[in-house]
Amino acid sequence: MKIKNVFFTCIFLLSSSFADDLRTLALESGLKSIPSDKNALEQLINDIAPDSKEYPFSVDAYELGKKLYFDPRLSKSGIISCNTCHNLSLGGVDGVPASTGHKWMPNPSHVNSPTVFNSVFNSVQFWDGRAAHLTAQAKGPLLASVEMASTPKLIEQRLKSIPAYVYDFKKAFNSEIKFDLVAAAIGIFERSLITPSKFDKFLEGDNKALNDMEKKGLKTFIDKGCASCHDGVNLGGTLQPFEVANKYEFSNIGDFKGDKNGLVKTPTLRNIELTAPYFHNGVVWSLEEAVKIMGSVQLGIDIKDNEAKDIAIFLKSLTGDAPKIDYPILPASTKTTSVPELDY
């Protein structure tokens, strides 16, 4: 009995030592946790989100932003809301290769909708990084002719025709309804869409938060060099060169080539098992295949099937606890609210 106890004690100590060493390696590789401490998380968001200084969080602004996020009347057609392409029940995406917008038009560049969850931790927004924060990002889809196809004037007029919204803007911002504040409120709501996972518990010191297979996958993820781009709190979210080592075999699908320097925003790996299809043009549906393609395209290495499987097991540990969002009951339109313009 004593021999058996000594054996299990040694196994435990080895396992604990491996977990501690792995955590150190992960942190040294630039991986960071979403803080479990509420104050630390609030401070992190304020530090990382440039728009939080001009538009700080308040409960009233959050509740207004939630209504606006789900309100299809912000679109010209009255059909499309932010939640259409960034569905909070589907991992913050729409689950199709390229989104469909106004008049059922497919995205002309064939770009995939990134997840809105944890997007506050991205250093830039949009695939080409053209927006610095969520308030700026919110304006893009609202005004894009192939997305919501609206205008600042149309949005302001519609919202001003609804007394409840007039009241909400006054309460949240002590202001009349302005397009900039519409985007600000949506950004404030989106900053709250944080999904901490068991991976964060592991980084904060809980050796049992990840099982042995997940730890093995994390070690492989780091050893293969994946963390060279997928680092930080969001395991991504920064602009990086694409096709570093080899050509992406599906580069001919869509015309997106990155920013003026060919840089592309590295997608977050958080909740990655929920956000297929993958890559900027949404061509790849298998997580393991995406891992192998990235090994070739970015790292110039051949990731074996078993290694891709191990990494995918780790990546699934990044699936987090989404905040509970009560679907808002939106205020009624009035006789002065402009009717939808379907343009059919």
PDB file of N, CA, C and O in Angstrom, residues 66 68-75 77-96 98-102 104-105 113-114 116 141-142 146-148 189-190 327:
ATOM      1  N   LYS A  66     -27.311  47.660 -26.113  1.00  0.00           N
ATOM      2  CA  LYS A  66     -27.881  46.325 -26.345  1.00  0.00           C
ATOM      3  C   LYS A  66     -29.114  46.415 -27.235  1.00  0.00           C
ATOM      4  O   LYS A  66     -29.272  45.612 -28.171  1.00  0.00           O
ATOM      5  N   LEU A  68     -29.813  48.757 -29.432  1.00  0.00           N
ATOM      6  CA  LEU A  68     -29.384  49.153 -30.770  1.00  0.00           C
ATOM      7  C   LEU A  68     -28.715  47.995 -31.501  1.00  0.00           C
ATOM      8  O   LEU A  68     -28.862  47.844 -32.717  1.00  0.00           O
ATOM      9  N   TYR A  69     -27.977  47.171 -30.768  1.00  0.00           N
ATOM     10  CA  TYR A  69     -27.302  46.021 -31.363  1.00  0.00           C
ATOM     11  C   TYR A  69     -28.306  45.066 -32.006  1.00  0.00           C
ATOM     12  O   TYR A  69     -28.040  44.474 -33.059  1.00  0.00           O
ATOM     13  N   PHE A  70     -29.459  44.922 -31.384  1.00  0.00           N
ATOM     14  CA  PHE A  70     -30.470  43.980 -31.865  1.00  0.00           C
ATOM     15  C   PHE A  70     -31.533  44.636 -32.748  1.00  0.00           C
ATOM     16  O   PHE A  70     -32.401  43.947 -33.281  1.00  0.00           O
ATOM     17  N   ASP A  71     -31.480  45.943 -32.926  1.00  0.00           N
ATOM     18  CA  ASP A  71     -32.565  46.642 -33.627  1.00  0.00           C
ATOM     19  C   ASP A  71     -32.312  46.684 -35.139  1.00  0.00           C
ATOM     20  O   ASP A  71     -31.413  47.381 -35.603  1.00  0.00           O
ATOM     21  N   PRO A  72     -33.118  45.971 -35.938  1.00  0.00           N
ATOM     22  CA  PRO A  72     -32.915  45.965 -37.390  1.00  0.00           C
ATOM     23  C   PRO A  72     -33.317  47.275 -38.055  1.00  0.00           C
ATOM     24  O   PRO A  72     -32.995  47.498 -39.233  1.00  0.00           O
ATOM     25  N   ARG A  73     -33.979  48.159 -37.317  1.00  0.00           N
ATOM     26  CA  ARG A  73     -34.388  49.431 -37.899  1.00  0.00           C
ATOM     27  C   ARG A  73     -33.215  50.365 -38.149  1.00  0.00           C
ATOM     28  O   ARG A  73     -33.366  51.396 -38.811  1.00  0.00           O
ATOM     29  N   LEU A  74     -32.037  49.997 -37.654  1.00  0.00           N
ATOM     30  CA  LEU A  74     -30.843  50.776 -37.983  1.00  0.00           C
ATOM     31  C   LEU A  74     -30.416  50.538 -39.431  1.00  0.00           C
ATOM     32  O   LEU A  74     -29.627  51.304 -39.979  1.00  0.00           O
ATOM     33  N   SER A  75     -30.904  49.462 -40.030  1.00  0.00           N
ATOM     34  CA  SER A  75     -30.590  49.185 -41.432  1.00  0.00           C
ATOM     35  C   SER A  75     -31.641  49.819 -42.330  1.00  0.00           C
ATOM     36  O   SER A  75     -32.793  50.032 -41.922  1.00  0.00           O
ATOM     37  N   SER A  77     -33.181  48.535 -44.803  1.00  0.00           N
ATOM     38  CA  SER A  77     -34.266  47.605 -45.092  1.00  0.00           C
ATOM     39  C   SER A  77     -35.142  47.303 -43.884  1.00  0.00           C
ATOM     40  O   SER A  77     -36.239  46.777 -44.029  1.00  0.00           O
ATOM     41  N   GLY A  78     -34.643  47.617 -42.695  1.00  0.00           N
ATOM     42  CA  GLY A  78     -35.366  47.249 -41.485  1.00  0.00           C
ATOM     43  C   GLY A  78     -35.288  45.773 -41.175  1.00  0.00           C
ATOM     44  O   GLY A  78     -36.035  45.270 -40.330  1.00  0.00           O
ATOM     45  N   ILE A  79     -34.381  45.071 -41.832  1.00  0.00           N
ATOM     46  CA  ILE A  79     -34.254  43.613 -41.665  1.00  0.00           C
ATOM     47  C   ILE A  79     -32.977  43.218 -40.936  1.00  0.00           C
ATOM     48  O   ILE A  79     -32.960  42.270 -40.157  1.00  0.00           O
ATOM     49  N   ILE A  80     -31.892  43.951 -41.183  1.00  0.00           N
ATOM     50  CA  ILE A  80     -30.563  43.533 -40.724  1.00  0.00           C
ATOM     51  C   ILE A  80     -30.155  44.298 -39.466  1.00  0.00           C
ATOM     52  O   ILE A  80     -30.189  45.528 -39.433  1.00  0.00           O
ATOM     53  N   SER A  81     -29.746  43.572 -38.452  1.00  0.00           N
ATOM     54  CA  SER A  81     -29.194  44.180 -37.241  1.00  0.00           C
ATOM     55  C   SER A  81     -27.737  43.765 -37.099  1.00  0.00           C
ATOM     56  O   SER A  81     -27.234  42.924 -37.860  1.00  0.00           O
ATOM     57  N   CYS A  82     -27.060  44.321 -36.114  1.00  0.00           N
ATOM     58  CA  CYS A  82     -25.687  43.880 -35.832  1.00  0.00           C
ATOM     59  C   CYS A  82     -25.666  42.375 -35.548  1.00  0.00           C
ATOM     60  O   CYS A  82     -24.730  41.668 -35.940  1.00  0.00           O
ATOM     61  N   ASN A  83     -26.717  41.904 -34.879  1.00  0.00           N
ATOM     62  CA  ASN A  83     -26.782  40.493 -34.491  1.00  0.00           C
ATOM     63  C   ASN A  83     -26.986  39.566 -35.681  1.00  0.00           C
ATOM     64  O   ASN A  83     -26.773  38.365 -35.568  1.00  0.00           O
ATOM     65  N   THR A  84     -27.382  40.106 -36.825  1.00  0.00           N
ATOM     66  CA  THR A  84     -27.573  39.265 -38.005  1.00  0.00           C
ATOM     67  C   THR A  84     -26.273  38.594 -38.409  1.00  0.00           C
ATOM     68  O   THR A  84     -26.243  37.390 -38.680  1.00  0.00           O
ATOM     69  N   CYS A  85     -25.202  39.359 -38.480  1.00  0.00           N
ATOM     70  CA  CYS A  85     -23.901  38.817 -38.881  1.00  0.00           C
ATOM     71  C   CYS A  85     -23.040  38.430 -37.689  1.00  0.00           C
ATOM     72  O   CYS A  85     -22.062  37.684 -37.847  1.00  0.00           O
ATOM     73  N   HIS A  86     -23.376  38.956 -36.512  1.00  0.00           N
ATOM     74  CA  HIS A  86     -22.612  38.650 -35.294  1.00  0.00           C
ATOM     75  C   HIS A  86     -23.570  38.111 -34.250  1.00  0.00           C
ATOM     76  O   HIS A  86     -23.828  38.736 -33.211  1.00  0.00           O
ATOM     77  N   ASN A  87     -24.093  36.925 -34.556  1.00  0.00           N
ATOM     78  CA  ASN A  87     -25.159  36.318 -33.762  1.00  0.00           C
ATOM     79  C   ASN A  87     -24.610  35.838 -32.417  1.00  0.00           C
ATOM     80  O   ASN A  87     -23.740  34.962 -32.370  1.00  0.00           O
ATOM     81  N   LEU A  88     -25.137  36.402 -31.347  1.00  0.00           N
ATOM     82  CA  LEU A  88     -24.618  36.073 -30.020  1.00  0.00           C
ATOM     83  C   LEU A  88     -24.999  34.674 -29.575  1.00  0.00           C
ATOM     84  O   LEU A  88     -24.474  34.170 -28.581  1.00  0.00           O
ATOM     85  N   SER A  89     -25.902  34.029 -30.307  1.00  0.00           N
ATOM     86  CA  SER A  89     -26.237  32.635 -30.023  1.00  0.00           C
ATOM     87  C   SER A  89     -25.373  31.664 -30.815  1.00  0.00           C
ATOM     88  O   SER A  89     -25.440  30.461 -30.594  1.00  0.00           O
ATOM     89  N   LEU A  90     -24.575  32.190 -31.733  1.00  0.00           N
ATOM     90  CA  LEU A  90     -23.748  31.359 -32.606  1.00  0.00           C
ATOM     91  C   LEU A  90     -22.270  31.714 -32.497  1.00  0.00           C
ATOM     92  O   LEU A  90     -21.544  31.716 -33.493  1.00  0.00           O
ATOM     93  N   GLY A  91     -21.828  32.041 -31.300  1.00  0.00           N
ATOM     94  CA  GLY A  91     -20.413  32.378 -31.127  1.00  0.00           C
ATOM     95  C   GLY A  91     -20.039  33.746 -31.631  1.00  0.00           C
ATOM     96  O   GLY A  91     -18.865  34.039 -31.824  1.00  0.00           O
ATOM     97  N   GLY A  92     -21.045  34.600 -31.877  1.00  0.00           N
ATOM     98  CA  GLY A  92     -20.768  35.962 -32.331  1.00  0.00           C
ATOM     99  C   GLY A  92     -20.501  36.069 -33.816  1.00  0.00           C
ATOM    100  O   GLY A  92     -19.985  37.089 -34.283  1.00  0.00           O
ATOM    101  N   VAL A  93     -20.882  35.034 -34.583  1.00  0.00           N
ATOM    102  CA  VAL A  93     -20.701  35.035 -36.036  1.00  0.00           C
ATOM    103  C   VAL A  93     -22.013  34.610 -36.699  1.00  0.00           C
ATOM    104  O   VAL A  93     -23.002  34.320 -36.022  1.00  0.00           O
ATOM    105  N   ASP A  94     -21.998  34.533 -38.046  1.00  0.00           N
ATOM    106  CA  ASP A  94     -23.199  34.093 -38.754  1.00  0.00           C
ATOM    107  C   ASP A  94     -23.085  32.682 -39.301  1.00  0.00           C
ATOM    108  O   ASP A  94     -24.044  32.133 -39.836  1.00  0.00           O
ATOM    109  N   GLY A  95     -21.902  32.091 -39.198  1.00  0.00           N
ATOM    110  CA  GLY A  95     -21.752  30.691 -39.568  1.00  0.00           C
ATOM    111  C   GLY A  95     -21.753  30.402 -41.050  1.00  0.00           C
ATOM    112  O   GLY A  95     -21.970  29.257 -41.460  1.00  0.00           O
ATOM    113  N   VAL A  96     -21.507  31.402 -41.877  1.00  0.00           N
ATOM    114  CA  VAL A  96     -21.420  31.204 -43.328  1.00  0.00           C
ATOM    115  C   VAL A  96     -20.098  31.794 -43.815  1.00  0.00           C
ATOM    116  O   VAL A  96     -19.506  32.640 -43.142  1.00  0.00           O
ATOM    117  N   ALA A  98     -19.238  33.989 -46.213  1.00  0.00           N
ATOM    118  CA  ALA A  98     -19.248  35.433 -46.397  1.00  0.00           C
ATOM    119  C   ALA A  98     -20.666  35.939 -46.131  1.00  0.00           C
ATOM    120  O   ALA A  98     -21.643  35.326 -46.575  1.00  0.00           O
ATOM    121  N   SER A  99     -20.775  37.041 -45.444  1.00  0.00           N
ATOM    122  CA  SER A  99     -22.074  37.532 -44.998  1.00  0.00           C
ATOM    123  C   SER A  99     -22.920  38.048 -46.154  1.00  0.00           C
ATOM    124  O   SER A  99     -22.415  38.460 -47.194  1.00  0.00           O
ATOM    125  N   THR A 100     -24.230  38.032 -45.926  1.00  0.00           N
ATOM    126  CA  THR A 100     -25.190  38.558 -46.883  1.00  0.00           C
ATOM    127  C   THR A 100     -25.778  39.843 -46.324  1.00  0.00           C
ATOM    128  O   THR A 100     -26.175  39.892 -45.163  1.00  0.00           O
ATOM    129  N   GLY A 101     -25.827  40.883 -47.145  1.00  0.00           N
ATOM    130  CA  GLY A 101     -26.287  42.179 -46.671  1.00  0.00           C
ATOM    131  C   GLY A 101     -27.502  42.690 -47.410  1.00  0.00           C
ATOM    132  O   GLY A 101     -28.367  41.909 -47.836  1.00  0.00           O
ATOM    133  N   HIS A 102     -27.581  44.000 -47.554  1.00  0.00           N
ATOM    134  CA  HIS A 102     -28.739  44.679 -48.137  1.00  0.00           C
ATOM    135  C   HIS A 102     -29.088  44.097 -49.512  1.00  0.00           C
ATOM    136  O   HIS A 102     -28.213  43.835 -50.334  1.00  0.00           O
ATOM    137  N   TRP A 104     -29.928  41.218 -50.081  1.00  0.00           N
ATOM    138  CA  TRP A 104     -29.371  39.862 -50.133  1.00  0.00           C
ATOM    139  C   TRP A 104     -28.089  39.826 -50.955  1.00  0.00           C
ATOM    140  O   TRP A 104     -27.767  38.812 -51.576  1.00  0.00           O
ATOM    141  N   MET A 105     -27.354  40.924 -50.916  1.00  0.00           N
ATOM    142  CA  MET A 105     -26.088  40.968 -51.646  1.00  0.00           C
ATOM    143  C   MET A 105     -24.986  40.273 -50.853  1.00  0.00           C
ATOM    144  O   MET A 105     -24.811  40.555 -49.661  1.00  0.00           O
ATOM    145  N   SER A 113     -17.359  37.109 -41.499  1.00  0.00           N
ATOM    146  CA  SER A 113     -17.623  37.954 -40.327  1.00  0.00           C
ATOM    147  C   SER A 113     -16.868  37.439 -39.109  1.00  0.00           C
ATOM    148  O   SER A 113     -17.125  36.314 -38.659  1.00  0.00           O
ATOM    149  N   PRO A 114     -15.951  38.217 -38.553  1.00  0.00           N
ATOM    150  CA  PRO A 114     -15.249  37.789 -37.334  1.00  0.00           C
ATOM    151  C   PRO A 114     -16.192  37.803 -36.139  1.00  0.00           C
ATOM    152  O   PRO A 114     -17.216  38.483 -36.143  1.00  0.00           O
ATOM    153  N   VAL A 116     -17.736  38.766 -32.608  1.00  0.00           N
ATOM    154  CA  VAL A 116     -17.788  39.984 -31.809  1.00  0.00           C
ATOM    155  C   VAL A 116     -17.369  39.707 -30.368  1.00  0.00           C
ATOM    156  O   VAL A 116     -16.988  40.627 -29.638  1.00  0.00           O
ATOM    157  N   PRO A 141     -20.351  48.756 -40.720  1.00  0.00           N
ATOM    158  CA  PRO A 141     -21.481  47.968 -41.251  1.00  0.00           C
ATOM    159  C   PRO A 141     -22.771  48.769 -41.372  1.00  0.00           C
ATOM    160  O   PRO A 141     -23.572  48.516 -42.274  1.00  0.00           O
ATOM    161  N   LEU A 142     -22.985  49.731 -40.476  1.00  0.00           N
ATOM    162  CA  LEU A 142     -24.204  50.538 -40.547  1.00  0.00           C
ATOM    163  C   LEU A 142     -24.290  51.289 -41.870  1.00  0.00           C
ATOM    164  O   LEU A 142     -25.369  51.417 -42.457  1.00  0.00           O
ATOM    165  N   VAL A 146     -23.338  47.373 -48.941  1.00  0.00           N
ATOM    166  CA  VAL A 146     -23.584  45.939 -49.084  1.00  0.00           C
ATOM    167  C   VAL A 146     -23.841  45.266 -47.736  1.00  0.00           C
ATOM    168  O   VAL A 146     -23.943  44.034 -47.661  1.00  0.00           O
ATOM    169  N   GLU A 147     -23.968  46.075 -46.691  1.00  0.00           N
ATOM    170  CA  GLU A 147     -24.288  45.504 -45.380  1.00  0.00           C
ATOM    171  C   GLU A 147     -25.634  46.066 -44.911  1.00  0.00           C
ATOM    172  O   GLU A 147     -26.677  45.618 -45.368  1.00  0.00           O
ATOM    173  N   MET A 148     -25.625  47.097 -44.068  1.00  0.00           N
ATOM    174  CA  MET A 148     -26.889  47.624 -43.577  1.00  0.00           C
ATOM    175  C   MET A 148     -27.395  48.801 -44.410  1.00  0.00           C
ATOM    176  O   MET A 148     -28.555  49.190 -44.295  1.00  0.00           O
ATOM    177  N   PHE A 189     -21.717  48.333 -25.374  1.00  0.00           N
ATOM    178  CA  PHE A 189     -22.319  47.006 -25.195  1.00  0.00           C
ATOM    179  C   PHE A 189     -21.344  45.916 -25.623  1.00  0.00           C
ATOM    180  O   PHE A 189     -21.143  44.923 -24.905  1.00  0.00           O
ATOM    181  N   GLU A 190     -20.708  46.084 -26.767  1.00  0.00           N
ATOM    182  CA  GLU A 190     -19.803  45.057 -27.271  1.00  0.00           C
ATOM    183  C   GLU A 190     -18.582  44.874 -26.379  1.00  0.00           C
ATOM    184  O   GLU A 190     -18.026  43.765 -26.312  1.00  0.00           O
ATOM    185  N   TYR A 327     -32.704  38.972 -24.478  1.00  0.00           N
ATOM    186  CA  TYR A 327     -33.101  39.594 -25.734  1.00  0.00           C
ATOM    187  C   TYR A 327     -34.003  40.784 -25.430  1.00  0.00           C
ATOM    188  O   TYR A 327     -35.038  40.632 -24.785  1.00  0.00           O
TER     189      TYR A 327
END
